[in-house]
C-alpha positions as a LaTeX table, in Angstrom:
\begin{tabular}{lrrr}
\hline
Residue & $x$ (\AA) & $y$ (\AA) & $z$ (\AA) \\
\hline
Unk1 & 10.96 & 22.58 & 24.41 \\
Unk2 & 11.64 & 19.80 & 21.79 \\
Unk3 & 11.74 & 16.78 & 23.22 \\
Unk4 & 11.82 & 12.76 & 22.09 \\
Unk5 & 8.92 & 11.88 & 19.86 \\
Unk6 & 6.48 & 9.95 & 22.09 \\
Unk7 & 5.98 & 6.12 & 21.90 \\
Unk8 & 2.13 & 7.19 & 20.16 \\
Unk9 & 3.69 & 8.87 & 17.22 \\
Unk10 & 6.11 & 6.34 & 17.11 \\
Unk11 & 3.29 & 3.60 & 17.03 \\
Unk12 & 1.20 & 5.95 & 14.77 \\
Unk13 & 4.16 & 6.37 & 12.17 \\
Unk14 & 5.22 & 2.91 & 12.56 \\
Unk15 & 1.36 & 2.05 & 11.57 \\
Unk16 & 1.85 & 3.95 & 8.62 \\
Unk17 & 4.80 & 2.82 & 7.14 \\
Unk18 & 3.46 & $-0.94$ & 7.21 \\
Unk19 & 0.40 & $-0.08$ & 5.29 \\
Unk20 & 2.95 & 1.74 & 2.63 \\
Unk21 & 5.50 & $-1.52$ & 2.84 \\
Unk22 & 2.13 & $-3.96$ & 2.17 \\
Unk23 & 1.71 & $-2.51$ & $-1.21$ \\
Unk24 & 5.30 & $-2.27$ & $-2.07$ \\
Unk25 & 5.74 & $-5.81$ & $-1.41$ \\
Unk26 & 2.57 & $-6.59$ & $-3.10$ \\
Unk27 & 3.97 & $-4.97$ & $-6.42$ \\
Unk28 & 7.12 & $-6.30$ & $-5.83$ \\
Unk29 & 5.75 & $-9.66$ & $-6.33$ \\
Unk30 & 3.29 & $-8.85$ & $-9.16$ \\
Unk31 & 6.83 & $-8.15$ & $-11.17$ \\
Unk32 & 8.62 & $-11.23$ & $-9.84$ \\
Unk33 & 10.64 & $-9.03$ & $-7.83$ \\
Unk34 & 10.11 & $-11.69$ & $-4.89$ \\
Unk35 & 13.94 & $-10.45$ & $-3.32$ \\
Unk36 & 12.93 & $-6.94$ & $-3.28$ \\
Unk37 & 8.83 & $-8.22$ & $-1.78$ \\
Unk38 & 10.57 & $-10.36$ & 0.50 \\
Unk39 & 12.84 & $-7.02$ & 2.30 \\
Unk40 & 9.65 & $-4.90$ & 2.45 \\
Unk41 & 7.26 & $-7.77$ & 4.34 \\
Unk42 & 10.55 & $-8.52$ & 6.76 \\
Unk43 & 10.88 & $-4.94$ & 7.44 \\
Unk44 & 6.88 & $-4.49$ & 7.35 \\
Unk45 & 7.05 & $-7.76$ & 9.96 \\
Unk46 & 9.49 & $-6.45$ & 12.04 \\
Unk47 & 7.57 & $-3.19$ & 12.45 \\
Unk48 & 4.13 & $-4.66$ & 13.71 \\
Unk49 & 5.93 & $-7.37$ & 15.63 \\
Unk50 & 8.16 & $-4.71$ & 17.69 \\
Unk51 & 4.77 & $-3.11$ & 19.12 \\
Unk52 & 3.09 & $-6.91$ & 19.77 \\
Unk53 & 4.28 & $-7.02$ & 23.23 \\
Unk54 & 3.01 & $-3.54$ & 24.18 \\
Unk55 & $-0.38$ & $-4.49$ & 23.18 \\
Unk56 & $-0.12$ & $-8.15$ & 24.37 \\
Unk57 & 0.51 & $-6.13$ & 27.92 \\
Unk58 & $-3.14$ & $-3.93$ & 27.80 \\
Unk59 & $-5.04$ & $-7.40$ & 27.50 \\
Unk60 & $-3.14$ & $-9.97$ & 29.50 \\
Unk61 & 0.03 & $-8.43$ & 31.83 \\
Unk62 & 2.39 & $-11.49$ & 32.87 \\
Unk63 & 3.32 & $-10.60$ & 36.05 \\
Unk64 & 5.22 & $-13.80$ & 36.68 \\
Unk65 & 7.64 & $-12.61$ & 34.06 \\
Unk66 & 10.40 & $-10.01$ & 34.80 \\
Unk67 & 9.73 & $-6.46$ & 32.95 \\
Unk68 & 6.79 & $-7.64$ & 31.10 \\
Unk69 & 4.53 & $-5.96$ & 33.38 \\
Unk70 & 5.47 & $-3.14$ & 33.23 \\
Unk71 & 4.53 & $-0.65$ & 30.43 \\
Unk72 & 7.30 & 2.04 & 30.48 \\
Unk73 & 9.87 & $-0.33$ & 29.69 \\
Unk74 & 7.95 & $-2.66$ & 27.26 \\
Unk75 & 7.42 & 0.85 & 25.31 \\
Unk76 & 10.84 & 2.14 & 25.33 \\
Unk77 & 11.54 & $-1.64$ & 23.83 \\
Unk78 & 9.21 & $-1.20$ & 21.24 \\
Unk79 & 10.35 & 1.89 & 20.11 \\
Unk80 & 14.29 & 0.92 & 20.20 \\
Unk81 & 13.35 & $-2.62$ & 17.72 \\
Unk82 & 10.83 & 0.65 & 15.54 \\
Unk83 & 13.91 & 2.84 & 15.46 \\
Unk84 & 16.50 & 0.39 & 14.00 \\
Unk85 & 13.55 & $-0.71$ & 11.29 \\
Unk86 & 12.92 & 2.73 & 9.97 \\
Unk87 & 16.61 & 3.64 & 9.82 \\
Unk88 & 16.79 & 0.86 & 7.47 \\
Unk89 & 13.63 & 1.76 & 5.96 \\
Unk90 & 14.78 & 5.11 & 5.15 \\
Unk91 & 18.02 & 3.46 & 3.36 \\
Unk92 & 15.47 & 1.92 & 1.55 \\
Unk93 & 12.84 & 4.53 & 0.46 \\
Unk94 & 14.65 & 5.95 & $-2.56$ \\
Unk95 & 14.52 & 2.54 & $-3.87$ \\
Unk96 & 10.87 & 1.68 & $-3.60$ \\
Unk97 & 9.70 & 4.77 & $-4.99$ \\
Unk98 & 12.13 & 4.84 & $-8.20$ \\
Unk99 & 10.91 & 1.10 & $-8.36$ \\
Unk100 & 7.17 & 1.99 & $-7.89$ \\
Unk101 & 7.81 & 4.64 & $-10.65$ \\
Unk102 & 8.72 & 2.68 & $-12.95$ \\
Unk103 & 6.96 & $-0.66$ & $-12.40$ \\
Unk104 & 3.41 & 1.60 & $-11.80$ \\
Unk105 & 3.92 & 3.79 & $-14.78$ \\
Unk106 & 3.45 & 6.67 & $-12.61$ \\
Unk107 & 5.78 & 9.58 & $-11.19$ \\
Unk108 & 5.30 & 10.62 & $-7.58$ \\
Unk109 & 5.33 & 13.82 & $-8.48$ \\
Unk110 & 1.78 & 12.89 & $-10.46$ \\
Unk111 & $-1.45$ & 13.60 & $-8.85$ \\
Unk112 & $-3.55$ & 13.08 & $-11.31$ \\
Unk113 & $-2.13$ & 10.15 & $-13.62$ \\
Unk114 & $-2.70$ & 7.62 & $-11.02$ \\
Unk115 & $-4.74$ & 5.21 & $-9.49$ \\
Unk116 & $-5.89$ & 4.95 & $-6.31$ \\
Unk117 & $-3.50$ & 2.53 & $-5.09$ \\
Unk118 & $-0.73$ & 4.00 & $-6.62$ \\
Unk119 & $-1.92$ & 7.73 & $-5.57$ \\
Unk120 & $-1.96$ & 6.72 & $-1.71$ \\
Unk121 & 1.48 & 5.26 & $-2.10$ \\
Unk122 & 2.64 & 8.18 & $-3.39$ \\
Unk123 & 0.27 & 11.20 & $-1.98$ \\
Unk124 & $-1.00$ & 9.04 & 0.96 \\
Unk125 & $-4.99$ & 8.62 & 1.62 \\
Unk126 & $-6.81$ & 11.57 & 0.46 \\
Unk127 & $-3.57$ & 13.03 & $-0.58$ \\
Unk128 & $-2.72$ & 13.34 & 3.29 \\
Unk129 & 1.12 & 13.63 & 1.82 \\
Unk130 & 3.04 & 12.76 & 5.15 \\
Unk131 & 1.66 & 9.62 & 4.63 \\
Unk132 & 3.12 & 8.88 & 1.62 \\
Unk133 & 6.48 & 7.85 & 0.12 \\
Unk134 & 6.85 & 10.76 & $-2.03$ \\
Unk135 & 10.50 & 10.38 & $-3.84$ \\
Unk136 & 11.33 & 8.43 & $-1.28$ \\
Unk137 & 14.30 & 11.58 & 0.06 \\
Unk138 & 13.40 & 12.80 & 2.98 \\
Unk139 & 14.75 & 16.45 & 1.54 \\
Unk140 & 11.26 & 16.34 & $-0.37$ \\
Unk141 & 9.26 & 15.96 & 2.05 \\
Unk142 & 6.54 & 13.81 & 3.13 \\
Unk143 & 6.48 & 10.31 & 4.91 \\
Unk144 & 10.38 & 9.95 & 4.73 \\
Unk145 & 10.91 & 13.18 & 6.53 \\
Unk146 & 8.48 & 12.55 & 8.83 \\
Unk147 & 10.56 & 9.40 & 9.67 \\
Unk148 & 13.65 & 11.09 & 9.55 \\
Unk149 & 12.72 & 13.62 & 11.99 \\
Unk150 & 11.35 & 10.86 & 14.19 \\
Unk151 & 14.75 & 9.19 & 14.55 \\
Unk152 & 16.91 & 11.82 & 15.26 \\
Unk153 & 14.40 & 13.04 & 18.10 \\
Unk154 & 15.62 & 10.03 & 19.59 \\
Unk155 & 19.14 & 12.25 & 19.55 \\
Unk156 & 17.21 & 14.77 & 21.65 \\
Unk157 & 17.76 & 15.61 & 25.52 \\
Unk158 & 14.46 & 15.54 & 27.81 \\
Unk159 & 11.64 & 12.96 & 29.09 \\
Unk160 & 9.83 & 11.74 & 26.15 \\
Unk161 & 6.59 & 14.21 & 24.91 \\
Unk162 & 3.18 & 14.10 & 26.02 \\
Unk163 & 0.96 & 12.05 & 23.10 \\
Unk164 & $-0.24$ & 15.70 & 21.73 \\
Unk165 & 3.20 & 17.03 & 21.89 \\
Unk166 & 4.36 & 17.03 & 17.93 \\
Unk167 & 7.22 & 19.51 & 18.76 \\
Unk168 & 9.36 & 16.86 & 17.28 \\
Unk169 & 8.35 & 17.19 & 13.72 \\
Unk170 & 10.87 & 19.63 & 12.20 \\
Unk171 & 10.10 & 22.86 & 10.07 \\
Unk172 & 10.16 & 21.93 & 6.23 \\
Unk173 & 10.90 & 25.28 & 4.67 \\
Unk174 & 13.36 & 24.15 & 2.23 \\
Unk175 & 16.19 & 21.37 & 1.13 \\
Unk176 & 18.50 & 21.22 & 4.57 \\
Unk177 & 22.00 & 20.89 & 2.93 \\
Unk178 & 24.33 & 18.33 & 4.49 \\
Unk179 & 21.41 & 16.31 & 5.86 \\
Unk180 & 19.31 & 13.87 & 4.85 \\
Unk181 & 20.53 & 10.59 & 6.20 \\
Unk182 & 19.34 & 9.29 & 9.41 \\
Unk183 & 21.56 & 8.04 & 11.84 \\
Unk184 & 23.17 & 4.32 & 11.52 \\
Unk185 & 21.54 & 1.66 & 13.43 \\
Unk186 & 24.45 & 0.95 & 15.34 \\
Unk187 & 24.35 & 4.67 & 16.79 \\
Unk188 & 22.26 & 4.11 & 19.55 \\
Unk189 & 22.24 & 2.29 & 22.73 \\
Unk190 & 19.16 & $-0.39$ & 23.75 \\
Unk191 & 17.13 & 1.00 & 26.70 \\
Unk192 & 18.18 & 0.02 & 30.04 \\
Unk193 & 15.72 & $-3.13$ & 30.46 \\
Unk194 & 15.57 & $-6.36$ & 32.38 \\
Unk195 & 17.59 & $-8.96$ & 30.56 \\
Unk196 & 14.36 & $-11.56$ & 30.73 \\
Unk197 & 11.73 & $-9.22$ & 29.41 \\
Unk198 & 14.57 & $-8.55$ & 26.03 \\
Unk199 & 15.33 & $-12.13$ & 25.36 \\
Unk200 & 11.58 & $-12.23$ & 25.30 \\
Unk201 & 10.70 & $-9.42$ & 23.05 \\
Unk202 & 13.67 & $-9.29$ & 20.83 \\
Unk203 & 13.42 & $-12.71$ & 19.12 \\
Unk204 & 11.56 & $-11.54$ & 16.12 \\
Unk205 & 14.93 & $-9.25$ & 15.49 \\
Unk206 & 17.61 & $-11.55$ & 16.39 \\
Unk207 & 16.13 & $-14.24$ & 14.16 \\
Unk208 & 15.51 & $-11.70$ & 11.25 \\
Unk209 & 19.30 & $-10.33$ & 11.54 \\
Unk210 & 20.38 & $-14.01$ & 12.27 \\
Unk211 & 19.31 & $-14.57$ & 8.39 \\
Unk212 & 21.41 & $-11.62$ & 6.80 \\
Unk213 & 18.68 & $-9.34$ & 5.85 \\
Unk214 & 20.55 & $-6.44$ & 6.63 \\
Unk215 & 21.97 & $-6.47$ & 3.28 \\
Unk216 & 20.46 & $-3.45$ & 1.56 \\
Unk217 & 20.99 & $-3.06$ & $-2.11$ \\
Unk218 & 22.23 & 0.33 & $-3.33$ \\
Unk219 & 19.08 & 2.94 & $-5.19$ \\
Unk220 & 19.07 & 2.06 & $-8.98$ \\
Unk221 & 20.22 & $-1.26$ & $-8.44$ \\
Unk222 & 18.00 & $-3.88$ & $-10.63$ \\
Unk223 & 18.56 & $-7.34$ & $-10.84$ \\
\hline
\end{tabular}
């Protein structure tokens, strides 16, 4: 039975996504696009910084310190502060690649055009296509269905899946009319946790929302 992607594929992902969002930004800012570089390093930031606590955990638990001891809960954190990231990244991924396109002189549909860089942007390493940004729809495929599916697993009834368990990933036979969109970021609550271990955690966030990044700017939109 399907279940609730677990919190490795939502690290894995997560992983991937940054590496993608490091050389958007970097183009970004070889055009003087620094508004544009600046959204995909906070949402590249907020990404790695959601999962910091989790690994702080493995090497040095703080006991002393309510809920930060214990791993369940600093995992279902991480992956609440992933989730509302990659909804916004997924707003976002039709932008990038029509961006990339154009500023990169290549199409994603291209295989053989492009550079390397460009190619694993696109195609992903060794043309390992889930882990790249494709068109940026998640209706075509690749790394922005594999995010969309990973959200709306979060939709799904059950105890989260084993770290083997990809039962999550959805069949891509073909264009699902009506869908698409992942949910809003507002659509989901924040995992039942002690109040001391969130105020902890959650500051990267708060501060990032705090500064009105959640502004996104609409595909085909150039300034």
């Amino acid at each position: 039975m399907a279940g609730r992607a677990s919190f490795y594929a939502w690290r894995h992902w997560a992983r991937i996504l940054e590496r993608r969002l490091t050389t958007v930004a970097l183009v970004y800012r070889q055009h003087a696009y620094l508004d544009r570089a600046a959204r995909a390093e906070q949402l590249r930031q907020r990404l790695a910084n959601g999962f910091l606590p989790v690994e702080r955990a493995h090497i040095a638990p703080r006991p002393g310190i309510p809920g930060t001891d214990d791993p369940v809960r600093l995992q279902e954190l991480a992956i609440y502060l992933a989730r509302d990231a990659l909804v916004e990244a997924l707003q976002d991924m039709p932008l990038w690649s029509q961006d990339m396109q154009r500023l990169m002189e290549c199409s994603w549909q291209s295989e053989s055009a492009c550079d390397r860089i460009t190619s694993e942007l696109f195609h992903g390493p060794a043309h390992a296509l889930d882990e790249g940004i494709g068109s940026g729809y998640p209706a075509d495929g690749q790394l922005p269905s594999v995010i969309e599916d990973l959200i709306e697993s979060e939709s799904l009834s059950g105890d989260r899946l084993s770290d083997d368990d990809d039962s999550w990933r959805r069949s891509r036979g073909g264009t699902r009319q009506g869908e698409g969109q992942g949910k809003g970021a507002g659509d989901h609550a924040p995992p039942p946790l002690i109040e001391a271990a969130q105020d902890i955690d959650d500051q990267p966030r708060r501060r990032w929302l705090a500064g009105g990044a959640r502004q996104i700017r609409p595909p085909g939109q150039v300034e």
